[in-house]
PDB file of C-alpha atoms and ligand atoms in Angstrom:
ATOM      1  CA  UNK A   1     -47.513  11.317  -8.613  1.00  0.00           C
ATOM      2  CA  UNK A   2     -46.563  14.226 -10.378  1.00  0.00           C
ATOM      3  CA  UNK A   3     -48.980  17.481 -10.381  1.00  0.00           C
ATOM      4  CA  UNK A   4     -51.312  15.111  -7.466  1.00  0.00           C
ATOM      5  CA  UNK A   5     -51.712  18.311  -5.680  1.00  0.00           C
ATOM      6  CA  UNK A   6     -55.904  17.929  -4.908  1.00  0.00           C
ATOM      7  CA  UNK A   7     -56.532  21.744  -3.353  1.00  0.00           C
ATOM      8  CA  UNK A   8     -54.507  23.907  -5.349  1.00  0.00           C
ATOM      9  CA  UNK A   9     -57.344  26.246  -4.879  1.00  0.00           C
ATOM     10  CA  UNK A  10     -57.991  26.246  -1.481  1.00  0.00           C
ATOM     11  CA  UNK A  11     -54.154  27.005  -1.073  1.00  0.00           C
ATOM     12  CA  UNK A  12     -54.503  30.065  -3.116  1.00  0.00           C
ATOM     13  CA  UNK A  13     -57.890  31.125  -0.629  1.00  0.00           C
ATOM     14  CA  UNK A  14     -55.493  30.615   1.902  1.00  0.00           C
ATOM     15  CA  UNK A  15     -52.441  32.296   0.644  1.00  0.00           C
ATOM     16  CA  UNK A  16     -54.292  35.576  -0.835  1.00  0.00           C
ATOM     17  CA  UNK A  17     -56.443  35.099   2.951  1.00  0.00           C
ATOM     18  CA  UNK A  18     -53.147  35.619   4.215  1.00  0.00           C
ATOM     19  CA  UNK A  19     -51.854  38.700   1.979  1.00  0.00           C
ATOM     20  CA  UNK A  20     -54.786  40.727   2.025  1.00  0.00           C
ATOM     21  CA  UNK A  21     -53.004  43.898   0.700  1.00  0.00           C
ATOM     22  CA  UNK A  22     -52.678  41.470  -2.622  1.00  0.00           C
ATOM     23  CA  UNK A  23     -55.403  42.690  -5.295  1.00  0.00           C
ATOM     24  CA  UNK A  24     -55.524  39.770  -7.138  1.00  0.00           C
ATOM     25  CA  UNK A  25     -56.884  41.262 -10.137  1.00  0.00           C
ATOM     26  CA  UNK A  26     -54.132  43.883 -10.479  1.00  0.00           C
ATOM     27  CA  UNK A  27     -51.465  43.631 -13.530  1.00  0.00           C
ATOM     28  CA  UNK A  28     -48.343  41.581 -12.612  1.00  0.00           C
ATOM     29  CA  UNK A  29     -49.922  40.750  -8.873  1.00  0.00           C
ATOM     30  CA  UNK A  30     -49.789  37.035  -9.135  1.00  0.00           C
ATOM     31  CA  UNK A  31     -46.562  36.668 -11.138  1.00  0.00           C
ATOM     32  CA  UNK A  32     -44.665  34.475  -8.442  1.00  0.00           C
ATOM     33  CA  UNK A  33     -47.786  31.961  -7.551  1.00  0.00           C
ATOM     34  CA  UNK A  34     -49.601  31.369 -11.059  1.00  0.00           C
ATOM     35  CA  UNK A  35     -46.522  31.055 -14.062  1.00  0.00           C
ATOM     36  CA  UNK A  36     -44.833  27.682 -13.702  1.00  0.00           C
ATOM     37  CA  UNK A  37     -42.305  28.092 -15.857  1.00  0.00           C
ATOM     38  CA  UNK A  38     -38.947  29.647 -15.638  1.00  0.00           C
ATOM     39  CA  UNK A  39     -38.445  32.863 -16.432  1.00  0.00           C
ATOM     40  CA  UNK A  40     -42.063  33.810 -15.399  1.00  0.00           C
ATOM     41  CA  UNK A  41     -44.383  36.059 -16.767  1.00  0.00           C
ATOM     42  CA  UNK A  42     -41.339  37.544 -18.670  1.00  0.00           C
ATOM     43  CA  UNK A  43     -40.727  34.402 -20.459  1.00  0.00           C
ATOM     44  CA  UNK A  44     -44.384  34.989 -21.729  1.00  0.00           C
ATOM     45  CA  UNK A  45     -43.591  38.862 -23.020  1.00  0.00           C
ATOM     46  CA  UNK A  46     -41.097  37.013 -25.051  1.00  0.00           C
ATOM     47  CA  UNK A  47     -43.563  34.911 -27.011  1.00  0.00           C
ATOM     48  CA  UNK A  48     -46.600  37.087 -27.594  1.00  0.00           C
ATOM     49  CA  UNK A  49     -44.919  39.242 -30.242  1.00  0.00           C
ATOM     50  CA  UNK A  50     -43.761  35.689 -32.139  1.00  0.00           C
ATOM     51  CA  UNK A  51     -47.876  34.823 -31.993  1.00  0.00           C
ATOM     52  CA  UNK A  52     -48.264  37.499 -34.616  1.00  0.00           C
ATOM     53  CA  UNK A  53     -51.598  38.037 -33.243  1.00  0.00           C
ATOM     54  CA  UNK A  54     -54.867  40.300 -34.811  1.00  0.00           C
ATOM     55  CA  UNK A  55     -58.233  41.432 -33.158  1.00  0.00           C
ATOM     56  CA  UNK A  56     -60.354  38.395 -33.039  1.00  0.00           C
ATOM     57  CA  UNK A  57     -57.567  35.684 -33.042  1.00  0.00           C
ATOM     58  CA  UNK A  58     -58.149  33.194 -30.401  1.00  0.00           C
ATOM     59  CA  UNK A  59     -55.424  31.437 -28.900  1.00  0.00           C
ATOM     60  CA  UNK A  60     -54.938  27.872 -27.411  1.00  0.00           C
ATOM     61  CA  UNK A  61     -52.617  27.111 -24.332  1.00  0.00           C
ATOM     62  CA  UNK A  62     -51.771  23.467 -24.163  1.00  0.00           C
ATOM     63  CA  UNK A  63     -51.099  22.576 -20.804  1.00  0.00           C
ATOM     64  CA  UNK A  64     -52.262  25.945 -19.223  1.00  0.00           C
ATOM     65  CA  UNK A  65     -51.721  25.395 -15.224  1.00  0.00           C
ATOM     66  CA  UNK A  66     -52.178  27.963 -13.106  1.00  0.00           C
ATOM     67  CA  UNK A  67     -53.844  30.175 -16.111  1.00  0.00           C
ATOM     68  CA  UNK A  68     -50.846  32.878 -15.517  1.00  0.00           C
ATOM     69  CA  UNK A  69     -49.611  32.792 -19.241  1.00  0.00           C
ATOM     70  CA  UNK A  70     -53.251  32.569 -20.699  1.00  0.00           C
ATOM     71  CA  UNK A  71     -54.382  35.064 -18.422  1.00  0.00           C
ATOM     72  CA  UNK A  72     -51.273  37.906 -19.406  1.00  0.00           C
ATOM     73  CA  UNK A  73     -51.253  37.268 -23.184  1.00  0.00           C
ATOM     74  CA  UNK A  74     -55.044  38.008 -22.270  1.00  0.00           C
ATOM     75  CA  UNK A  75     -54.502  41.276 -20.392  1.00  0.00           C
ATOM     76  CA  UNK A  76     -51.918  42.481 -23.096  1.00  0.00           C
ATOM     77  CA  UNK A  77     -53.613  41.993 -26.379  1.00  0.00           C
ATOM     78  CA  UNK A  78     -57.545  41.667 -25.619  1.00  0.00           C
ATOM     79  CA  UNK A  79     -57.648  38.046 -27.865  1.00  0.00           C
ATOM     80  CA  UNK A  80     -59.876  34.984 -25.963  1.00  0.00           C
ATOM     81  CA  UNK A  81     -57.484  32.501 -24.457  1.00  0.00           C
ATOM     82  CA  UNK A  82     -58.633  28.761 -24.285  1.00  0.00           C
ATOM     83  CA  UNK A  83     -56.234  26.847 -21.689  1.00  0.00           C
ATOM     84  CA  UNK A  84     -56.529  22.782 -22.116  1.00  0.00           C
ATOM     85  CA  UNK A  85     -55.054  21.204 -19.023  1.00  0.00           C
ATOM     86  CA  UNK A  86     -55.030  17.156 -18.017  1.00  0.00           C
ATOM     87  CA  UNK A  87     -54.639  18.377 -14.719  1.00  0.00           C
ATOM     88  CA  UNK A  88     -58.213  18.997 -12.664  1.00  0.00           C
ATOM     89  CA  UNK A  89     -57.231  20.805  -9.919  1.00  0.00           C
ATOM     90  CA  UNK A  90     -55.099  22.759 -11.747  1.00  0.00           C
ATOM     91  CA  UNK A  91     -57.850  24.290 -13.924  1.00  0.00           C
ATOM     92  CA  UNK A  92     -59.884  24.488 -11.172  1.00  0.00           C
ATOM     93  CA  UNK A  93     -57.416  27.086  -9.754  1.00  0.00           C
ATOM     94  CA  UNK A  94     -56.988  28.576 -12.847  1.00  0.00           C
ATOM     95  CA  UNK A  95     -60.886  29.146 -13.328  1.00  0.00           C
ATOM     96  CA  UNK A  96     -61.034  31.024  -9.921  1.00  0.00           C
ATOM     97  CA  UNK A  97     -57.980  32.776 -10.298  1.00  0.00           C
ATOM     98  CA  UNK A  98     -59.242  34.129 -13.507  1.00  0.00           C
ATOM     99  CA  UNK A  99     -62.634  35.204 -11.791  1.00  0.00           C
ATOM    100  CA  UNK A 100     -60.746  37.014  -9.141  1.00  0.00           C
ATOM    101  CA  UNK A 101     -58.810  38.659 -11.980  1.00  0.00           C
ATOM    102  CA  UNK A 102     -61.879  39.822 -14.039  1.00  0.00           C
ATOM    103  CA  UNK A 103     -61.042  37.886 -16.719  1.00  0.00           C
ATOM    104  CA  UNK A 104     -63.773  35.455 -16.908  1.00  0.00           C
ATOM    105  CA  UNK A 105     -64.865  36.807 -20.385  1.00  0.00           C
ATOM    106  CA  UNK A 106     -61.770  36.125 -22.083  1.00  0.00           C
ATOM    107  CA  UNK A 107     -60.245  33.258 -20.515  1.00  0.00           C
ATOM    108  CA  UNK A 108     -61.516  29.647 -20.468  1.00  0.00           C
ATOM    109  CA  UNK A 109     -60.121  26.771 -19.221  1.00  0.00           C
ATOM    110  CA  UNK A 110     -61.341  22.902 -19.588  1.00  0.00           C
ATOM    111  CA  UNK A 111     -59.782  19.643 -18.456  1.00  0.00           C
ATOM    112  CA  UNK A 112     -58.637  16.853 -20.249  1.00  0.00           C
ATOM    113  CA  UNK A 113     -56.261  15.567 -23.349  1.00  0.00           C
ATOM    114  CA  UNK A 114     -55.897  17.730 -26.653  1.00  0.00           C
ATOM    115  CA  UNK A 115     -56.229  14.326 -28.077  1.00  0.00           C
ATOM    116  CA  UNK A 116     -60.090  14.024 -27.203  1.00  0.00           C
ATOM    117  CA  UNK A 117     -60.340  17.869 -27.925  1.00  0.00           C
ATOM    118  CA  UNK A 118     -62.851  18.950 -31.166  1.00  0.00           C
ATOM    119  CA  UNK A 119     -62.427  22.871 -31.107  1.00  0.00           C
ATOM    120  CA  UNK A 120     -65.085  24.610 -33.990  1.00  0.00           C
ATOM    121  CA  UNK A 121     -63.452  26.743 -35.507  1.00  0.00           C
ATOM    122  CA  UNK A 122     -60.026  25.636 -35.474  1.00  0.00           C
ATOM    123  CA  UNK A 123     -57.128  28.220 -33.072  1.00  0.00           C
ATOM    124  CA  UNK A 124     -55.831  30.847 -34.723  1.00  0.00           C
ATOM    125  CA  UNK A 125     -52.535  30.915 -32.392  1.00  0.00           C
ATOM    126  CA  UNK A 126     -51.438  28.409 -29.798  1.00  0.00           C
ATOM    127  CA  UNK A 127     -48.630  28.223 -26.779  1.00  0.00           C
ATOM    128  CA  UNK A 128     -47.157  25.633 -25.164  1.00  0.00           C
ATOM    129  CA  UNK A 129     -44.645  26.242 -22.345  1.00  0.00           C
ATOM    130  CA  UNK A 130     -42.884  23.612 -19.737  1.00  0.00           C
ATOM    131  CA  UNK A 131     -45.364  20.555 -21.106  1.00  0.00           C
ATOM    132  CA  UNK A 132     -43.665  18.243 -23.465  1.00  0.00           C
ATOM    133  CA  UNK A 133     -41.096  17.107 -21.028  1.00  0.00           C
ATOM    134  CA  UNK A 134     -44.005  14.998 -19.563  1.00  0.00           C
ATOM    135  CA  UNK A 135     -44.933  13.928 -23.197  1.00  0.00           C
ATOM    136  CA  UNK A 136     -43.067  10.511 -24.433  1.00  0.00           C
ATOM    137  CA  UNK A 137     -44.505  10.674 -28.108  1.00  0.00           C
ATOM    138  CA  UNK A 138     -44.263  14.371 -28.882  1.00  0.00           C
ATOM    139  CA  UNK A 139     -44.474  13.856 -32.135  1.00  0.00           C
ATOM    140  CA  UNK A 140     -48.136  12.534 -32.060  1.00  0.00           C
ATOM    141  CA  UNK A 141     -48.499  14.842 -29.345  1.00  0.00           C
ATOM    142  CA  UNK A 142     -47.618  18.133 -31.285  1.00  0.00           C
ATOM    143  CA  UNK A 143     -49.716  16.669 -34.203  1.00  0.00           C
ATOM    144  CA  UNK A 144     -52.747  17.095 -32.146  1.00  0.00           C
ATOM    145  CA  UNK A 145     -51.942  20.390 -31.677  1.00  0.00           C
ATOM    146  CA  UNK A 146     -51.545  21.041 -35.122  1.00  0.00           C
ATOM    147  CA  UNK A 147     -54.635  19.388 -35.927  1.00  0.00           C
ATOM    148  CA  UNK A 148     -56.864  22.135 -33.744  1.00  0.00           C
ATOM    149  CA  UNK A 149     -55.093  25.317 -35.504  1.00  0.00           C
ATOM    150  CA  UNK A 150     -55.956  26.823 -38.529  1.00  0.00           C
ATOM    151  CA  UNK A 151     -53.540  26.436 -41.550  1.00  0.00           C
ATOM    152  CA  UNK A 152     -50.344  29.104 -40.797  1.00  0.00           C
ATOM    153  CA  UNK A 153     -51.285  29.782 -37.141  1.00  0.00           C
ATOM    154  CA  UNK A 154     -48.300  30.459 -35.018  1.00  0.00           C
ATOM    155  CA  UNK A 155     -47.128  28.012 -32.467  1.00  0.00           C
ATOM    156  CA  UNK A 156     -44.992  29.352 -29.643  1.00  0.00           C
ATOM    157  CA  UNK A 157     -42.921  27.482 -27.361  1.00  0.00           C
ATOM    158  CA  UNK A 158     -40.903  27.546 -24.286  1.00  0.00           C
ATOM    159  CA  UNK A 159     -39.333  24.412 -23.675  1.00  0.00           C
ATOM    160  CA  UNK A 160     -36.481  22.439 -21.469  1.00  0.00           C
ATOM    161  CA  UNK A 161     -34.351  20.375 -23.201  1.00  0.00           C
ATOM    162  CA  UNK A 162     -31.214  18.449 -21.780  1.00  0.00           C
ATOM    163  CA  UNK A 163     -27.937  18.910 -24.382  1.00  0.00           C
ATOM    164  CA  UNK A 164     -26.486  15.586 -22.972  1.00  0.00           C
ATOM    165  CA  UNK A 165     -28.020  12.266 -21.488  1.00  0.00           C
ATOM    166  CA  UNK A 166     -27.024  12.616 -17.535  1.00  0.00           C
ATOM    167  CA  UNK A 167     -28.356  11.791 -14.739  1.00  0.00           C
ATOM    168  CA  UNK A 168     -30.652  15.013 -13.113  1.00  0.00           C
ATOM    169  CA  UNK A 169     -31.503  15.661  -9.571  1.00  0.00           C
ATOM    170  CA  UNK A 170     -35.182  14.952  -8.879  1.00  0.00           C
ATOM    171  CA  UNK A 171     -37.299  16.217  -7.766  1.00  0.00           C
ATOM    172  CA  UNK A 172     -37.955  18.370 -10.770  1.00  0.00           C
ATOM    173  CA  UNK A 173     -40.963  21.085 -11.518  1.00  0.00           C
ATOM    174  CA  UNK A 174     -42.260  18.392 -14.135  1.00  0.00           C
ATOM    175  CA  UNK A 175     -41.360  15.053 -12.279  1.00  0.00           C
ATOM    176  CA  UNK A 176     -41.317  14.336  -9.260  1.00  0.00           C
ATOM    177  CA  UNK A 177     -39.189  11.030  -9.507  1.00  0.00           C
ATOM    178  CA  UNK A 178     -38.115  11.089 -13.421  1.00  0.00           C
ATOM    179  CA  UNK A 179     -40.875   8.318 -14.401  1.00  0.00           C
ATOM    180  CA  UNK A 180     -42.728  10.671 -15.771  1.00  0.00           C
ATOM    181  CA  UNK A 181     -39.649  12.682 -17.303  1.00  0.00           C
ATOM    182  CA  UNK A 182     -39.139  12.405 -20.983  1.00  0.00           C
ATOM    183  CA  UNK A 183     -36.707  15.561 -21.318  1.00  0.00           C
ATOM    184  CA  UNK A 184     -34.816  15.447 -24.915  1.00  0.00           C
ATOM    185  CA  UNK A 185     -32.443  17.965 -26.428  1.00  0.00           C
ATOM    186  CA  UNK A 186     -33.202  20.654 -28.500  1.00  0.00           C
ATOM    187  CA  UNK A 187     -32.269  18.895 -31.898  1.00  0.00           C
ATOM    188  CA  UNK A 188     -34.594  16.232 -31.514  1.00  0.00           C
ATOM    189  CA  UNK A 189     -37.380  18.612 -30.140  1.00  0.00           C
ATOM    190  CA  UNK A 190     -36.967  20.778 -33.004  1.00  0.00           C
ATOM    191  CA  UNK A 191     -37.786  17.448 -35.537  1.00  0.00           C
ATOM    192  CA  UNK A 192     -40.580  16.252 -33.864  1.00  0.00           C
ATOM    193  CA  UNK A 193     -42.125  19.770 -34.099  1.00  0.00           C
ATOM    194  CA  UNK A 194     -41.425  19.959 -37.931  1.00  0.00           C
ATOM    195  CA  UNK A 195     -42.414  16.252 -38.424  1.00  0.00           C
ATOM    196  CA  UNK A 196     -45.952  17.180 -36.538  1.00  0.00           C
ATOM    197  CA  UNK A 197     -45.973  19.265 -39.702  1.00  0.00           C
ATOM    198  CA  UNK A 198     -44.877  22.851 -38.176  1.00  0.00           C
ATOM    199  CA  UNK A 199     -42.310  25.556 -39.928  1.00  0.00           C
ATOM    200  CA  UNK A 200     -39.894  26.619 -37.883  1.00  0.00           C
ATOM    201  CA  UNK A 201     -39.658  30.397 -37.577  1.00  0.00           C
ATOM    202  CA  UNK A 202     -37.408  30.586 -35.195  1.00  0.00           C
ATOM    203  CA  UNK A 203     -35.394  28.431 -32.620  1.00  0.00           C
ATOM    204  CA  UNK A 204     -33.430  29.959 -29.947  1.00  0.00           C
ATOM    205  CA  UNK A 205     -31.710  28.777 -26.828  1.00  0.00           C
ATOM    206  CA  UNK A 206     -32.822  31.648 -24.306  1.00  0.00           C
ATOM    207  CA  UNK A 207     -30.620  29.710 -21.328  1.00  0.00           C
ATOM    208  CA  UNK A 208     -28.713  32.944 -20.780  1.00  0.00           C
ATOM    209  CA  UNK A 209     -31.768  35.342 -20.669  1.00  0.00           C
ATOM    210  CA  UNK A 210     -33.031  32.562 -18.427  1.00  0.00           C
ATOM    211  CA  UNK A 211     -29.732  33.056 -16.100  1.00  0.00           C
ATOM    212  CA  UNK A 212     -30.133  36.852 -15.868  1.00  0.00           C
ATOM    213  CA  UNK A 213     -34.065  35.918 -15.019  1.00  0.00           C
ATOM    214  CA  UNK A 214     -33.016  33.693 -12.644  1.00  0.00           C
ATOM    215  CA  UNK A 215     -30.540  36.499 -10.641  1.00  0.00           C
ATOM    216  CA  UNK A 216     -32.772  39.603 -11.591  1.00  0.00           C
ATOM    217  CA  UNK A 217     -35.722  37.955  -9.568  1.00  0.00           C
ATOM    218  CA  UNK A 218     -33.444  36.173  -6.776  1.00  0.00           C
ATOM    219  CA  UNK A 219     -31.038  38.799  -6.118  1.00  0.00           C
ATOM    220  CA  UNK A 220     -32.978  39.813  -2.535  1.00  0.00           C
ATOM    221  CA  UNK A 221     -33.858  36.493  -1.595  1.00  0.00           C
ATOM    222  CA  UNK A 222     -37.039  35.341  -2.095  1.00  0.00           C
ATOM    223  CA  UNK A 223     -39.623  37.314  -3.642  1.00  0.00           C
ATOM    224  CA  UNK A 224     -42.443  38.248  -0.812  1.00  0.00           C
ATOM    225  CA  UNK A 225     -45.732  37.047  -0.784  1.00  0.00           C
ATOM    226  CA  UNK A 226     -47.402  33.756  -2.460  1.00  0.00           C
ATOM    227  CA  UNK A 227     -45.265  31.867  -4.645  1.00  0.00           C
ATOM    228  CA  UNK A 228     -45.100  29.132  -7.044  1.00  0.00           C
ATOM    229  CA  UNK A 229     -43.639  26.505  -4.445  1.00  0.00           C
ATOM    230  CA  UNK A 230     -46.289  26.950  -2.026  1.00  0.00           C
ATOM    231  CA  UNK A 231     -49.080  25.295  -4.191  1.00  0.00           C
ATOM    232  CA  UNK A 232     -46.404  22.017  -5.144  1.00  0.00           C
ATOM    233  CA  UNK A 233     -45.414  19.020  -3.404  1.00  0.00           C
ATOM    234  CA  UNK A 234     -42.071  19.332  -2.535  1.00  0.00           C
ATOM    235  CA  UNK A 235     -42.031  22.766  -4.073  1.00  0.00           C
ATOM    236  CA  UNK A 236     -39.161  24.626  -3.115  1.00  0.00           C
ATOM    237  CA  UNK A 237     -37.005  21.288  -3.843  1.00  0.00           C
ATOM    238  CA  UNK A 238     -38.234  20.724  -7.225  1.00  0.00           C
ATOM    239  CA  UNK A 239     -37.175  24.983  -8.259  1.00  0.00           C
ATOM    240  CA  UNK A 240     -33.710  24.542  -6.400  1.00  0.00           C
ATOM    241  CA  UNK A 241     -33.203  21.314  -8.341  1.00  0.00           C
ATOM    242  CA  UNK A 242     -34.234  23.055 -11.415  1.00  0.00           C
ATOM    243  CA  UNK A 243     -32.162  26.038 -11.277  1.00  0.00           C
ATOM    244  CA  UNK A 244     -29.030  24.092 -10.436  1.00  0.00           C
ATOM    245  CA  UNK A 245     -29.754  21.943 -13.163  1.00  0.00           C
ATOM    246  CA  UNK A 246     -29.392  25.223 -16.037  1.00  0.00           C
ATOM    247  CA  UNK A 247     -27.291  26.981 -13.991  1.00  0.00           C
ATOM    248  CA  UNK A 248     -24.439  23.439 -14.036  1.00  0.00           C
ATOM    249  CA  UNK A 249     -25.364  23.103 -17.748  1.00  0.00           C
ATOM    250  CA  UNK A 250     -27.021  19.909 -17.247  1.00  0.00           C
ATOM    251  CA  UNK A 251     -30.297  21.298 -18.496  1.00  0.00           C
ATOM    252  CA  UNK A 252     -30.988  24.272 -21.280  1.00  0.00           C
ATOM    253  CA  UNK A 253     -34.135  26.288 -21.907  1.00  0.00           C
ATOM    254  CA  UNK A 254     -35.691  27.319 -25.472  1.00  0.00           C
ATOM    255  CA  UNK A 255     -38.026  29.760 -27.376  1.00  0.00           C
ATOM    256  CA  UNK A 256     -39.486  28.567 -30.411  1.00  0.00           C
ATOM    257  CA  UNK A 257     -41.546  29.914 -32.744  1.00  0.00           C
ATOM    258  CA  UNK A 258     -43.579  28.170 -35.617  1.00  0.00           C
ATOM    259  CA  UNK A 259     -46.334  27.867 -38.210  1.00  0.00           C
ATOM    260  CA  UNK A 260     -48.799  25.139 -39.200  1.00  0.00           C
ATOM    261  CA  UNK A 261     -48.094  24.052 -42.563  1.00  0.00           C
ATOM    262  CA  UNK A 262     -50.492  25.444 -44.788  1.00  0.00           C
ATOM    263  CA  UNK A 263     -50.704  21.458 -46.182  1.00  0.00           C
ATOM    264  CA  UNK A 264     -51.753  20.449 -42.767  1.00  0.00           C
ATOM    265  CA  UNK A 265     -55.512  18.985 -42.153  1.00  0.00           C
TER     266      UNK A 265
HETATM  267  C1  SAM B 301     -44.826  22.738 -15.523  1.00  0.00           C
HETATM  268  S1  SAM B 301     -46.555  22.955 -15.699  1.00  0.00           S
HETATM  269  C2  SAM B 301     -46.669  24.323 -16.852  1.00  0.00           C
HETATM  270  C3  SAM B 301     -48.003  25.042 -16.773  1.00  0.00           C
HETATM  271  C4  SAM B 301     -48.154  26.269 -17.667  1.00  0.00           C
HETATM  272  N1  SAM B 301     -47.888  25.946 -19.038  1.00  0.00           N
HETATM  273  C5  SAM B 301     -47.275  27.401 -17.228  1.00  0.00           C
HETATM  274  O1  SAM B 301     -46.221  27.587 -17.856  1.00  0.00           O
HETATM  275  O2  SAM B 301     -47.620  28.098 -16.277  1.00  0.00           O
HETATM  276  C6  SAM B 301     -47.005  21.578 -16.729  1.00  0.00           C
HETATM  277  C7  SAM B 301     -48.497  21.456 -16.938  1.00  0.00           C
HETATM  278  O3  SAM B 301     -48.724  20.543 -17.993  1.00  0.00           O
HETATM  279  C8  SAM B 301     -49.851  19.758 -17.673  1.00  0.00           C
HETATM  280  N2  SAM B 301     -49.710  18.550 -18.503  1.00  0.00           N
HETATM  281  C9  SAM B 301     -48.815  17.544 -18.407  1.00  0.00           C
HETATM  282  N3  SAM B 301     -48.987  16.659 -19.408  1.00  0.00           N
HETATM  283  C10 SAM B 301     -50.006  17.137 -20.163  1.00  0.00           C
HETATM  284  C11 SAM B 301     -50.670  16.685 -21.334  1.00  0.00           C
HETATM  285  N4  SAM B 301     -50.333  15.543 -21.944  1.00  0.00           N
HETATM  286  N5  SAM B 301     -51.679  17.435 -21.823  1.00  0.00           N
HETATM  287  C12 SAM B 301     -52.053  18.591 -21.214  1.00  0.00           C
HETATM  288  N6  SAM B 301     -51.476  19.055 -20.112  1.00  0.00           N
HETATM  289  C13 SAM B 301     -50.463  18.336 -19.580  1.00  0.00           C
HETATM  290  C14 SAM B 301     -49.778  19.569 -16.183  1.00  0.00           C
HETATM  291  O4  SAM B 301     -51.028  19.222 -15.627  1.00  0.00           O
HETATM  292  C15 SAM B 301     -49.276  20.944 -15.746  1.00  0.00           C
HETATM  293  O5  SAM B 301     -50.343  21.814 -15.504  1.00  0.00           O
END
């Protein structure tokens, strides 16, 4: 089963336990264990301007992990982050990585479906990033979203979409055996967004600044210390399958931004 890991946060005890000279609570520390996504906590710079965001704005992260994304957007604008995550263990690590980073007062977490999910009042912002390719009825899906922001919040994405039906090497960061893999290109993406009842702002394959990501942060080798792969099944598998995957063509990566409409309940 896909994202079955059960002790994501005793790994991270044991992987910080390991790298004491890590401060855990320091800027940028984490960036290789806690962002699983590609392009890291880079990719994330690249949506917090499109979030548009003012003092007081609180922002949903559907799907939120590790907590790295809610955590940075966070750290660089001072606005409350609420992560939503059907994932236990995975916002139990994110809780107590967010303690260790001092961010408790900021950044929640809770588990479970955005469908059951009653915020009061409604998000002013949300992000989503690497979590519809696990969703089979995004269109439903991104309608809950929609239906927790307020009328002209911002939606960002960052999402993987697959220009032509072909087979893909699993495992993958999102599947482990493509069951659970509903990967569609970025045409069809982009109208279940709008039919959720979103405006696109803007729409943009980012697979090349995703390629200079990929060789920036790979150019030494490996990065040192904990990493992403270490908390996943079959982790370093699933990244190698990945990268070979956008670097063959097989598999693109995009930045959207968008806005409730204001018509939207
Ligand atoms: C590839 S990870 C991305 C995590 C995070 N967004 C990030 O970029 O660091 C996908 C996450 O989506 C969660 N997920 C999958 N399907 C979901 C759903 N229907 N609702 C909420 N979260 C979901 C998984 O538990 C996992 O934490």
């Amino acid at each position: 089963m896909t994202y079955g890991e059960t002790a994501v946060r005793q790994t991270v005890d044991r992987l910080l336990r390991d790298h004491r000279d890590l401060d855990a609570a320091a800027d940028g520390a984490l960036d290789s264990l806690d962002q699983f996504h590609i392009g890291g906590a880079g990719a994330v710079e690249l949506l917090i301007p499109t979030l548009a965001l003012t003092p007081g704005d609180v922002v949903l992260d559907v799907g939120s992990g590790f907590g790295g994304p809610a955590r940075q957007i966070a750290r660089r604008t001072g606005n409350h982050v609420v992560g939503i995550d059907i994932t236990p263990s995975y916002v139990d690590a994110a809780r107590d990585l967010t303690a260790r980073a001092g961010l408790g007062d900021l950044v929640q977490f809770r588990a479970g479906d955005i469908a059951g999910f009653q915020p009061d009042p409604p998000f002013d912002a949300a992000i989503t990033m690497h979590v519809q390719m696990n969703v089979r009825d995004k269109t439903t899906w991104f309608r809950h979203i929609a239906e927790r922001l307020a009328p002209g919040a911002r939606l960002a994405l960052w999402e993987v979409c697959q220009p032509h039906q072909a087979d893909l090497p699993w495992p993958m960061p999102w599947s482990l055996d493509g069951t659970d893999s509903f990967v569609v290109s970025a045409d069809t993406l982009l109208g279940s967004v709008k039919d959720a009842g979103f405006t696109e702002v803007e729409w943009t394959n980012e697979s090349t600044w995703v390629q200079g990501w990929i060789t920036r942060t790979f150019a030494d080798g490996l990065p040192a210390g904990p990493a992403l792969p270490m908390l996943l099944d079959d982790g370093y598998t699933r990244v190698i399958n990945y990268a070979t995957a956008l670097a063959d063509g097989s598999l693109e990566v995009w930045r959207g931004c968008f806005t409730k409409d204001a018509d939207q309940a």
